[in-house]
Short mmCIF file of C-alpha atoms in Angstrom, two decimals:
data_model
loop_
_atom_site.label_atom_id
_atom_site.label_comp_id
_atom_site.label_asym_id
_atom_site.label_seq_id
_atom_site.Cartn_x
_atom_site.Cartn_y
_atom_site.Cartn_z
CA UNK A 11 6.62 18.63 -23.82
CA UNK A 12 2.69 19.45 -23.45
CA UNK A 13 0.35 17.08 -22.85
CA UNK A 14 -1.03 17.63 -25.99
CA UNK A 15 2.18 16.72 -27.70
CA UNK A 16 3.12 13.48 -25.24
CA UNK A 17 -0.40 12.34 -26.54
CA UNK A 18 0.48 12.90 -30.44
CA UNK A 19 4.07 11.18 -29.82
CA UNK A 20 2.23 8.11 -27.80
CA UNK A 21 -0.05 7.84 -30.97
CA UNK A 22 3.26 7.80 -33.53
CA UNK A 23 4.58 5.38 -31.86
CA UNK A 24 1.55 3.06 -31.88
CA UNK A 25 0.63 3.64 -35.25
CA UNK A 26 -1.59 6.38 -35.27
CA UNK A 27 -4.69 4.41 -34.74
CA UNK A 28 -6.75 7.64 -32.82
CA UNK A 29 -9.90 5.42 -33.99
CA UNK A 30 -7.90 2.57 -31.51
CA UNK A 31 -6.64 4.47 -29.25
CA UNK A 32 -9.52 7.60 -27.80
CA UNK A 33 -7.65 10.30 -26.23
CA UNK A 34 -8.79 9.32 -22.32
CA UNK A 35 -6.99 6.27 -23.02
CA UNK A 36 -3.56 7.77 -23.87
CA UNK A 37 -3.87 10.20 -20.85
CA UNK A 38 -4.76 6.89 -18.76
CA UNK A 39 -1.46 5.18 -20.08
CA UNK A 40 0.87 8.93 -19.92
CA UNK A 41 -0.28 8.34 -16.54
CA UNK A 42 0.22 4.46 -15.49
CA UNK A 43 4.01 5.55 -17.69
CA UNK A 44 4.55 8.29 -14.89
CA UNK A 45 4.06 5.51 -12.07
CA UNK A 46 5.80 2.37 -13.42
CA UNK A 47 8.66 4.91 -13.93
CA UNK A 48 8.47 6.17 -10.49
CA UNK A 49 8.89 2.56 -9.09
CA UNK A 50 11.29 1.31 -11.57
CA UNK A 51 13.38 4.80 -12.34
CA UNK A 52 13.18 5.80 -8.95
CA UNK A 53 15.47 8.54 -9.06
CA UNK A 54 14.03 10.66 -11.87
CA UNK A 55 11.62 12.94 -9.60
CA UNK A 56 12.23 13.25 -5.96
CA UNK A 57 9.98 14.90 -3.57
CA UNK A 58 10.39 16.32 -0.34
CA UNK A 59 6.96 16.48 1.54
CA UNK A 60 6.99 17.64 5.22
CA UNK A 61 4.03 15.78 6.89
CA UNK A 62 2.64 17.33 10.24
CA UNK A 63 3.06 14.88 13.45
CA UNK A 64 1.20 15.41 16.92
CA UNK A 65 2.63 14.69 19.95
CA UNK A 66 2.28 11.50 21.20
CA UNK A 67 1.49 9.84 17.44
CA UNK A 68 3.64 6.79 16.63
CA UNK A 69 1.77 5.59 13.35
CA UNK A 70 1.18 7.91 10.27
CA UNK A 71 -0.97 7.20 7.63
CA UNK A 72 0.53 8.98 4.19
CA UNK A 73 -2.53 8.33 1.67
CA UNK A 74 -3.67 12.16 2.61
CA UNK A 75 -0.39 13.14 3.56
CA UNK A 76 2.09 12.27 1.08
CA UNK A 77 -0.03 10.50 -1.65
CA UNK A 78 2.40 10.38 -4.30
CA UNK A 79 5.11 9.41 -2.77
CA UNK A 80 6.10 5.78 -3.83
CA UNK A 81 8.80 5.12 -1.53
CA UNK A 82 10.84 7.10 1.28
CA UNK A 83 14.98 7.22 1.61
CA UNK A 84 14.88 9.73 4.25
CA UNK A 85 13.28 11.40 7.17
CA UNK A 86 13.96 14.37 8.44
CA UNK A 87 12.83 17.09 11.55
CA UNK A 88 11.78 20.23 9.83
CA UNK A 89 10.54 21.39 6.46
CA UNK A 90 13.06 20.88 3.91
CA UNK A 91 11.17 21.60 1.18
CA UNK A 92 11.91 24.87 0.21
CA UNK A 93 15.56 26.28 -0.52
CA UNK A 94 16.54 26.37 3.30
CA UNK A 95 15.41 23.81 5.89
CA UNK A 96 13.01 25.33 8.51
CA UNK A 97 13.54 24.00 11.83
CA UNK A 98 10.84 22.66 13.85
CA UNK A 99 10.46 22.98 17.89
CA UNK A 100 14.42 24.59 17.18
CA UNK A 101 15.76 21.03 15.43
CA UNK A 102 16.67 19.56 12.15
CA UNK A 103 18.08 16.18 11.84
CA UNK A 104 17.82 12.70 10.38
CA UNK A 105 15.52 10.20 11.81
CA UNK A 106 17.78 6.10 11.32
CA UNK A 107 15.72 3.79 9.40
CA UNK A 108 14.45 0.78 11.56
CA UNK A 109 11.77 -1.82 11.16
CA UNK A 110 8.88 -2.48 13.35
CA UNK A 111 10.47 -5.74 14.71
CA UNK A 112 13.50 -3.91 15.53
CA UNK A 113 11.27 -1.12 17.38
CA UNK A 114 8.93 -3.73 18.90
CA UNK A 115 11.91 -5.84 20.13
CA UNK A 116 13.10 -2.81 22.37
CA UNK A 117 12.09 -3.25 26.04
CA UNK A 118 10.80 0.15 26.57
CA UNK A 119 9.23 0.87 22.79
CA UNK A 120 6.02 2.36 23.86
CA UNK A 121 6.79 3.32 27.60
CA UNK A 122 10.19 5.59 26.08
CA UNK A 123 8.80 9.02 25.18
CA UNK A 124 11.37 12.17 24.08
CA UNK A 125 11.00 15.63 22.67
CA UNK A 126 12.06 14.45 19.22
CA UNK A 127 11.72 10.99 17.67
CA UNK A 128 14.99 9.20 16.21
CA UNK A 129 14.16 6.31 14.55
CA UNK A 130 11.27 5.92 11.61
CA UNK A 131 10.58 2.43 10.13
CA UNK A 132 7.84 1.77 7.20
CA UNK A 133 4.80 0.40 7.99
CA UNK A 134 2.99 -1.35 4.64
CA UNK A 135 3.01 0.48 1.58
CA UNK A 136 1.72 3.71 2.87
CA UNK A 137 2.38 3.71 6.74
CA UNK A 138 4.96 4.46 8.69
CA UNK A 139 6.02 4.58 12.31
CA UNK A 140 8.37 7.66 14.15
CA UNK A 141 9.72 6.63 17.20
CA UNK A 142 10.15 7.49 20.11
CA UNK A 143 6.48 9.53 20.54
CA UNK A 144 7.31 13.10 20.39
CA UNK A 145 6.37 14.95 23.19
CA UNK A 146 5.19 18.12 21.42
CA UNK A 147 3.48 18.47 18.03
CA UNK A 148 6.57 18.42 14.88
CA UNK A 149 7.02 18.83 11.36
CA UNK A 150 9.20 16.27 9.79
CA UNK A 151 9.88 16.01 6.05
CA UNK A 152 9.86 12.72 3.73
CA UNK A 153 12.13 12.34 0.76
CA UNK A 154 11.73 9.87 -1.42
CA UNK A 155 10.63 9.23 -5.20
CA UNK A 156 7.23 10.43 -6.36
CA UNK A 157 4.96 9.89 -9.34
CA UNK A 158 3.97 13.09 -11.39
CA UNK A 159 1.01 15.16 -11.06
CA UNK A 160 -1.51 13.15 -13.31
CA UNK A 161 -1.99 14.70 -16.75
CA UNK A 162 -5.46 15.69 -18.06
CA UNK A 163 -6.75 16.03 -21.75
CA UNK A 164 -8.59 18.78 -20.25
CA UNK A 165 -5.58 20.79 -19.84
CA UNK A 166 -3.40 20.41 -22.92
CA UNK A 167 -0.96 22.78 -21.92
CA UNK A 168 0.20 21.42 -18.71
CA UNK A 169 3.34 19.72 -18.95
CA UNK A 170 4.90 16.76 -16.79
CA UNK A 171 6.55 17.38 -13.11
CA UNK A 172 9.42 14.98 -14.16
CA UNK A 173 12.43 16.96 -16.01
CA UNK A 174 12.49 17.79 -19.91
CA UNK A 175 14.54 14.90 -21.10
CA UNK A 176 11.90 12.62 -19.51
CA UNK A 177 9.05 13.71 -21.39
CA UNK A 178 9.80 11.03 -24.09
CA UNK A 179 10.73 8.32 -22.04
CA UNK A 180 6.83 8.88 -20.86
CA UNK A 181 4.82 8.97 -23.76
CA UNK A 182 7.20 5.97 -25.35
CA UNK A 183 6.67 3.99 -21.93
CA UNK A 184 2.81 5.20 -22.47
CA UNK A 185 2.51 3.71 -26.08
CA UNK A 186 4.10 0.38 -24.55
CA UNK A 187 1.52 0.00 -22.42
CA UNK A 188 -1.19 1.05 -25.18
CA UNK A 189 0.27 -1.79 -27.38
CA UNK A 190 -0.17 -4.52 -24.63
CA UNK A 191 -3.73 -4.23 -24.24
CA UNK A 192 -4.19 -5.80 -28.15
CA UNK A 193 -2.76 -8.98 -26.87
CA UNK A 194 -0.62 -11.50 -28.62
CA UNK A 195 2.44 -10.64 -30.13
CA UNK A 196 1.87 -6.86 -29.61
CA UNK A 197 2.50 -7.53 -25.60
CA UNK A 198 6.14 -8.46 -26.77
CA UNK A 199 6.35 -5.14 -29.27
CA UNK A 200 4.45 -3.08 -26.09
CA UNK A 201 7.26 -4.45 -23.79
CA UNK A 202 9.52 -4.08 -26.23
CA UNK A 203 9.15 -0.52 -25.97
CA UNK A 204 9.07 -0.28 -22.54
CA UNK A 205 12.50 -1.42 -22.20
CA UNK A 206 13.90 0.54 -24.65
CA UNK A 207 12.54 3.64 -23.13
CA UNK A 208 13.05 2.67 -19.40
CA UNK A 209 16.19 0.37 -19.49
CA UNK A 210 17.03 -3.23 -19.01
CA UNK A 211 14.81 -2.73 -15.63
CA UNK A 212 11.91 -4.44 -18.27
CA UNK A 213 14.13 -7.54 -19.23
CA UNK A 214 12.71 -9.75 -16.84
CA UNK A 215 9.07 -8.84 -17.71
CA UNK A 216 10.31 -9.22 -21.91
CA UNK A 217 11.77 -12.71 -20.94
CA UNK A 218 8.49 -14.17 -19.34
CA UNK A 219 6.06 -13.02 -22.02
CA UNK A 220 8.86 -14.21 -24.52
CA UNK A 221 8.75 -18.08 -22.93
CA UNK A 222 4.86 -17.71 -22.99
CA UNK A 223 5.10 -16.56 -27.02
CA UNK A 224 7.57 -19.61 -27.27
CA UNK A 225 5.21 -22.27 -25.45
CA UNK A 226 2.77 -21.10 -27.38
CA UNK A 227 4.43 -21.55 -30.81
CA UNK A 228 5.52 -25.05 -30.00
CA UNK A 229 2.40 -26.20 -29.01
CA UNK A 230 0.53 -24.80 -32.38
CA UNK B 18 -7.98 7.77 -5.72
CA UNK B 19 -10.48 6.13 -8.42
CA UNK B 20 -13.41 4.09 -7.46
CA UNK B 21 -14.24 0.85 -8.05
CA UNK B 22 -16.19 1.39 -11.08
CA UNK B 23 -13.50 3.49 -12.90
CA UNK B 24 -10.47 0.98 -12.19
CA UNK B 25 -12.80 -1.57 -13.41
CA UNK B 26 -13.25 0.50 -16.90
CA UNK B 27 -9.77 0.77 -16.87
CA UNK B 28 -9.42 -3.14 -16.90
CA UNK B 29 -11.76 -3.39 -19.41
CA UNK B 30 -10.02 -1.14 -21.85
CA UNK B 31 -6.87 -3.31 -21.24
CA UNK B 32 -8.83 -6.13 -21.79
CA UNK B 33 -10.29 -5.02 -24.64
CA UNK B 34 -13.75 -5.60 -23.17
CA UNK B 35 -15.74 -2.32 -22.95
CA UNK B 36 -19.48 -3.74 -22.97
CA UNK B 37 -18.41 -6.69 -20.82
CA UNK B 38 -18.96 -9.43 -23.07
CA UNK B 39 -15.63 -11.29 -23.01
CA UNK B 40 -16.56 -11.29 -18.96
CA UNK B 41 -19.35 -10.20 -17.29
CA UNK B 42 -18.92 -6.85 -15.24
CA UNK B 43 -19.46 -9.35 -12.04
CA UNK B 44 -16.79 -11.24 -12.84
CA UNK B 45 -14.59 -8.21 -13.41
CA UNK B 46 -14.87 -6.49 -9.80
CA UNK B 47 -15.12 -9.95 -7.97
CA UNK B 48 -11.48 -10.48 -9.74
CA UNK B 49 -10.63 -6.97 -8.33
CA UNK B 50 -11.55 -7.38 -5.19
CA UNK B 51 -9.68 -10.96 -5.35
CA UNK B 52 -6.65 -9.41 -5.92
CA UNK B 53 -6.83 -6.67 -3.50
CA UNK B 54 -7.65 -10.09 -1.04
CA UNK B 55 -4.19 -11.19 -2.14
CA UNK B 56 -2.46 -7.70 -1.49
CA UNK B 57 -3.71 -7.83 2.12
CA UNK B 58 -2.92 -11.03 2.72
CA UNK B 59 1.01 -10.36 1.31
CA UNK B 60 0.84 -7.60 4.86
CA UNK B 61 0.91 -4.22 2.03
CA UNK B 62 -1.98 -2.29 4.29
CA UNK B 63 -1.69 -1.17 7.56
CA UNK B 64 -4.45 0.09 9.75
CA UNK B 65 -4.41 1.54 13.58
CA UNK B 66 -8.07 0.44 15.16
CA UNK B 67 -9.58 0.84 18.42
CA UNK B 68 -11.25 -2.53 20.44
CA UNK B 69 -12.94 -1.38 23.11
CA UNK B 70 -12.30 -3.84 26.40
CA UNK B 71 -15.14 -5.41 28.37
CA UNK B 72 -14.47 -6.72 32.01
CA UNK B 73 -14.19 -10.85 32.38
CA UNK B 74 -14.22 -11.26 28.46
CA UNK B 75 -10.85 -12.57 26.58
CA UNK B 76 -11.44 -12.90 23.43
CA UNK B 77 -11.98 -9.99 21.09
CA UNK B 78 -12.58 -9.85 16.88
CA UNK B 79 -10.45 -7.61 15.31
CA UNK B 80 -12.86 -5.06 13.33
CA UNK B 81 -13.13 -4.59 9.83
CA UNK B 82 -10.98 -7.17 7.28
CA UNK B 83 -7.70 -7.56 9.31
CA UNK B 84 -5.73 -10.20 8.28
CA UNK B 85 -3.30 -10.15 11.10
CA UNK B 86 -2.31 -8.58 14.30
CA UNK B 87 1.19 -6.30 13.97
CA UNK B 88 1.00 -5.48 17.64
CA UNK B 89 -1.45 -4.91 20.75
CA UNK B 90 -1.48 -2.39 23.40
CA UNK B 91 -3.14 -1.66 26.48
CA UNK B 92 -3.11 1.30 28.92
CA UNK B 93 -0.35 2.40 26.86
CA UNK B 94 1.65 -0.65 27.43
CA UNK B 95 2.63 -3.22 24.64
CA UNK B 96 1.05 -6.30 25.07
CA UNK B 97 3.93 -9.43 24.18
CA UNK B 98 2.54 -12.29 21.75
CA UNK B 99 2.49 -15.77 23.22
CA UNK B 100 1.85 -18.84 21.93
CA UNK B 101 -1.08 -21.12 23.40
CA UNK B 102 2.05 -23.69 24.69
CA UNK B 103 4.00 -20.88 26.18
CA UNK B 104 1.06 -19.93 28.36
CA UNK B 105 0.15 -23.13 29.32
CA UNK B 106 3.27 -23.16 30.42
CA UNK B 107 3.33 -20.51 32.86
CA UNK B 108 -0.68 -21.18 34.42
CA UNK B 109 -2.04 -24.62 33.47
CA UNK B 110 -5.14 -22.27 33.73
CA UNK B 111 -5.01 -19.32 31.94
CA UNK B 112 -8.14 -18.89 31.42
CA UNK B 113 -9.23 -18.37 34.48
CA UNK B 114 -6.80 -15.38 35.32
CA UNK B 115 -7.84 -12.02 35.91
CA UNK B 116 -5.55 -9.16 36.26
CA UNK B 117 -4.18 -6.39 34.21
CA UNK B 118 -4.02 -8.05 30.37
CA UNK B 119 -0.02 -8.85 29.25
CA UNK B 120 -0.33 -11.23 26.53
CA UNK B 121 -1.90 -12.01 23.55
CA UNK B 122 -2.40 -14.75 21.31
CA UNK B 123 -4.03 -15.82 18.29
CA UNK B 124 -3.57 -19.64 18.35
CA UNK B 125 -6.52 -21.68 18.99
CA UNK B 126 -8.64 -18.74 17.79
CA UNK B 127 -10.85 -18.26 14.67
CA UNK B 128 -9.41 -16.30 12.13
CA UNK B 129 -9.53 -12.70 12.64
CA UNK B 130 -10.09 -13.19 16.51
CA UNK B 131 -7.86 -12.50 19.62
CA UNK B 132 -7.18 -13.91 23.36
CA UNK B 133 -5.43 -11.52 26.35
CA UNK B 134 -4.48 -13.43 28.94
CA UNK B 135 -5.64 -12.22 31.89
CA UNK B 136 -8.64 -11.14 30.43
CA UNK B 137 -9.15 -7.65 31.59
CA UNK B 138 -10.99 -6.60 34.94
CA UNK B 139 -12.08 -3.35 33.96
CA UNK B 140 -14.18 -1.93 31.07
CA UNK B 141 -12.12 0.40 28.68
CA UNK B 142 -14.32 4.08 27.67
CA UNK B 143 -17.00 3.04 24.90
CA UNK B 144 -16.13 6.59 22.95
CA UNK B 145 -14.16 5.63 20.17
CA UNK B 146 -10.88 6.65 19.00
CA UNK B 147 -10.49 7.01 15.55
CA UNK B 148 -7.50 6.01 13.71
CA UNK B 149 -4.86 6.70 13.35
CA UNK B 150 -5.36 8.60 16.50
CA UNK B 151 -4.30 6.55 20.21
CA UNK B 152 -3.18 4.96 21.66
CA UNK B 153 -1.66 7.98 23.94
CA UNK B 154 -2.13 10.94 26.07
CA UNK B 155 -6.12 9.95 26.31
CA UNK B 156 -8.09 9.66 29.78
CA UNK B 157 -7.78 6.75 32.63
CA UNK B 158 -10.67 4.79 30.63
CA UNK B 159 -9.60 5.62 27.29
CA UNK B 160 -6.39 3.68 28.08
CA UNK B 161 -7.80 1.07 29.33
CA UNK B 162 -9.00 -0.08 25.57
CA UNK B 163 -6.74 -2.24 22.98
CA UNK B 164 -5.27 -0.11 20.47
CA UNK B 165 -4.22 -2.96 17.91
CA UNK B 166 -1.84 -2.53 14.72
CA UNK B 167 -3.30 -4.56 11.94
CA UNK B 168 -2.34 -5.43 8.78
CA UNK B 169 -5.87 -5.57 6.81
CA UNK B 170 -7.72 -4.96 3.57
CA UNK B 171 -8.48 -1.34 2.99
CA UNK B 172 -12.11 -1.43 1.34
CA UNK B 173 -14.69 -1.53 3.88
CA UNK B 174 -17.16 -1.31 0.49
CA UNK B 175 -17.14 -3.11 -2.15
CA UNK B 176 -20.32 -1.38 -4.77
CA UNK B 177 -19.06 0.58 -7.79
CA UNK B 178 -19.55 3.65 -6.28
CA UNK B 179 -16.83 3.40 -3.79
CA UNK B 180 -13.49 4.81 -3.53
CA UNK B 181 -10.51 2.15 -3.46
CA UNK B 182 -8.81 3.15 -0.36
CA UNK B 183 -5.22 2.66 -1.35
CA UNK B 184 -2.80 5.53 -3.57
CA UNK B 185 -3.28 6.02 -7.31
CA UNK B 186 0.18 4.01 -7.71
CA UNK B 187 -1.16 1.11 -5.70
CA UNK B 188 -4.11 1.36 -7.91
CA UNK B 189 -2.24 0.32 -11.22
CA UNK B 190 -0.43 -2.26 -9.46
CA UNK B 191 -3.93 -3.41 -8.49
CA UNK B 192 -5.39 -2.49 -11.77
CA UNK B 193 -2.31 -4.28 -13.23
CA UNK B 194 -2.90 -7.53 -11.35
CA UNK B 195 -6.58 -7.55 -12.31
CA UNK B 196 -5.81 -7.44 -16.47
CA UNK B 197 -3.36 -10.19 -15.52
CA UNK B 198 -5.67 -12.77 -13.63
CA UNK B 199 -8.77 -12.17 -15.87
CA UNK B 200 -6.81 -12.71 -19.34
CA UNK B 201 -5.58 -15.40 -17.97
CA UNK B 202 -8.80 -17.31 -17.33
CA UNK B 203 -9.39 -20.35 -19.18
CA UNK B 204 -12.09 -19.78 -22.38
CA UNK B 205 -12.54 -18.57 -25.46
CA UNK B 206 -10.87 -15.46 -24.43
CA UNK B 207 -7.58 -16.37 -22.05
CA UNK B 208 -4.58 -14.48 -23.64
CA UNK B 209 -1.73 -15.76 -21.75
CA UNK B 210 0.95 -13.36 -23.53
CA UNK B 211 -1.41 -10.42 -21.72
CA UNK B 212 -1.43 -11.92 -18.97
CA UNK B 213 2.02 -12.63 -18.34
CA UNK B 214 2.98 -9.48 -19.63
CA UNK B 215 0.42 -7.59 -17.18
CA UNK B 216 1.81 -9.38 -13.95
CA UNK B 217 5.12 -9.60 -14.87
CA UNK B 218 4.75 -5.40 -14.97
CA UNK B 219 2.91 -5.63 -11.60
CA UNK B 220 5.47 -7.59 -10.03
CA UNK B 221 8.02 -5.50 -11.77
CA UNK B 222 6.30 -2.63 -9.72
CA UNK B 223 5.73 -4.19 -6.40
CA UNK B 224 9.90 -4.97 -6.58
CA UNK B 225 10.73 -1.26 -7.44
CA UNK B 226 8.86 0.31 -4.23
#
């Protein structure tokens, strides 16, 4: 699906209020749909993005690097983002997933240098550590779930990064979000949605609004 | 990334408040920029930064808005945390030791400040090392500066104008959050279904990453 056509399907599915709903809008919530279903879905697009390292760098900030990327599952040495994995300095491999306390708890963490690092660990929501520091300058590649290229109204044509079959799940996850901001009941319908499109992962959200609906009631 | 004045049209549209009249456009970004507050405090934002070290002085403020210390080093040596009672334990007078720095601690401090015990005897290079840069493979003064991890809030500025410093998807958590704690405001215009409904998708995010 177009963007042009995620927008029209968005606006079915609210009622076809265009009046309500200006076009910006339903490219803002296509948009907020792409990342809720990166975080909730996250299995739907996965990106590989190989990330430069210098030597001697133990912290890596991924808001230039990687800035879609939502989470990571795995790092590797090399670019693996094409068909076949390109090695870097001669090596491809898996980096283990640690934490920071594990790496700070080692007696040598900072004095311990190698060629390649072995261990990553996350760092906040858009940091992460490699460890030990590399003695020459690497590529290493993240994999992990990504958000979609944003959509534009400017470019009506371009379609969605995330597979066909997804393309309605967006623009009904889109319209959800549309419905919510009229408040009231329409947050349950808008959530409603939501979990019909995306799965049982929006039950616990549909079960608080629902108690607040229910409080509400009782008390008028 | 947005800036501040577009994520707070964004709330607004959620809100169903385009000419601010529900709340005031004040009211709106100091919300924001509560919530972003919150994110920091909850250790989401880390940030590499560069203290430079002064001979005979122990206590140091971390710069910008750190929240907390992840981890200190000096001349490219870790430098362990220690609580007030621990080195009391080991020197009665701590204070008055000067060697090579090995500890840190931030009890007894104000918040945002730091104490290395000893206090250092030399004075670290004054050019800066910018982020996320250090604290490695730099010259014999260079080293001899603290190279903290921090967890801290991202946005040095807080005027329209500016960009918010954190991923698009961090944005609409944060944007998410916002629509959540403003609706829920008691007056004329609290909607508590939006607002449980807004955070309950925030948190919903947050879990998921």
């Amino acid at each position: 699906m177009t963007t042009a056509e995620l927008i029209s399907r968005a606006l079915e599915r609210v009622g076809g209020l265009s009046a309500f709903y200006p076009e910006t809008e339903i490219v803002q919530a296509l948009n907020s749909a792409q990342i809720l279903l990166a975080l909730v879905k996250p299995d739907i697009l996965i990106t590989r993005t190989p990330v430069p390292i210098p030597a001697e760098r133990i912290t890596h900030d991924l808001r230039q690097e990687a800035p879609r990327l939502v989470s990571i599952r795995r790092v590797t040495l090399g670019d693996h983002s094409g068909e076949d994995p390109v090695p870097t300095q001669g090596r491809v491999g898996e980096l283990r997933r640690s934490t920071v306390q594990a790496l700070k708890n080692k007696p040598d963490w900072l004095e311990r240098r190698d060629a390649f690092p072995k261990k990553w660990a996350p760092l906040g929501l858009y940091w992460i550590m490699t460890w030990p520091p590399a003695t020459q300058s690497l590529t290493i590649t993240l994999v992990g779930p990504a958000h979609g290229t944003p959509l534009d109204a400017l470019t009506p044509n371009a379609s969605p990064d995330h597979a066909e079959i997804w393309h309605p799940v967006i623009a009904d996850v889109g319209a959800g979000i549309m419905m919510m901001k009229q408040g009231g009941q329409e947050v349950e319908k808008g959530l409603e949605m939501i979990r019909d499109a995306a799965g049982e992962v929006a039950r616990p959200a549909l079960g608080a609004v629902r108690r607040v609906l229910e409080r509400e009631r009782r008390v008028a | 990334m947005a800036t501040i004045g577009e994520l707070l049209d964004r709330v607004s549209d959620h809100l169903q408040d385009l000419s601010d009249k529900g709340w005031s456009r004040g009211e709106k970004r100091e919300r924001l920029l509560r919530e972003l507050d919150s994110m920091a405090r909850d250790r989401l934002f880390a940030q590499v930064t560069w203290i430079r070290a002064v001979a005979g002085t122990a206590t140091y403020t971390v710069p910008g808005r750190a929240v907390g210390l992840e981890s200190l080093v000096y001349d490219e040596r870790p430098l362990r945390f220690a609580s007030e009672e621990t080195l009391v334990l080991k020197r009665r007078d701590f204070e008055r030791d000067q060697r090579r720095p090995r500890y840190w601690t931030a009890d007894l401090q104000s918040p945002g400040e730091f104490r290395v015990v000893p206090e250092p005897i030399e004075t670290g290079s004054n050019a800066p090392v910018l982020p996320p840069a250090g604290p490695f493979n730099l010259t014999h003064k260079g080293r001899l500066n603290f190279y903290a991890l921090a967890w801290e809030n991202p946005q040095s500025q807080e005027d329209e104008g500016q960009e918010v410093q954190v991923p698009d998807w961090v944005e609409k958590i944060l944007e998410f959050r916002t629509v959540a704690a403003i609706s829920g405001l008691e007056g004329d215009f609290q909607d508590l279904t939006k607002s449980q409904g807004f955070r309950a998708l925030a948190d919903l995010m947050l879990e998921g990453q």
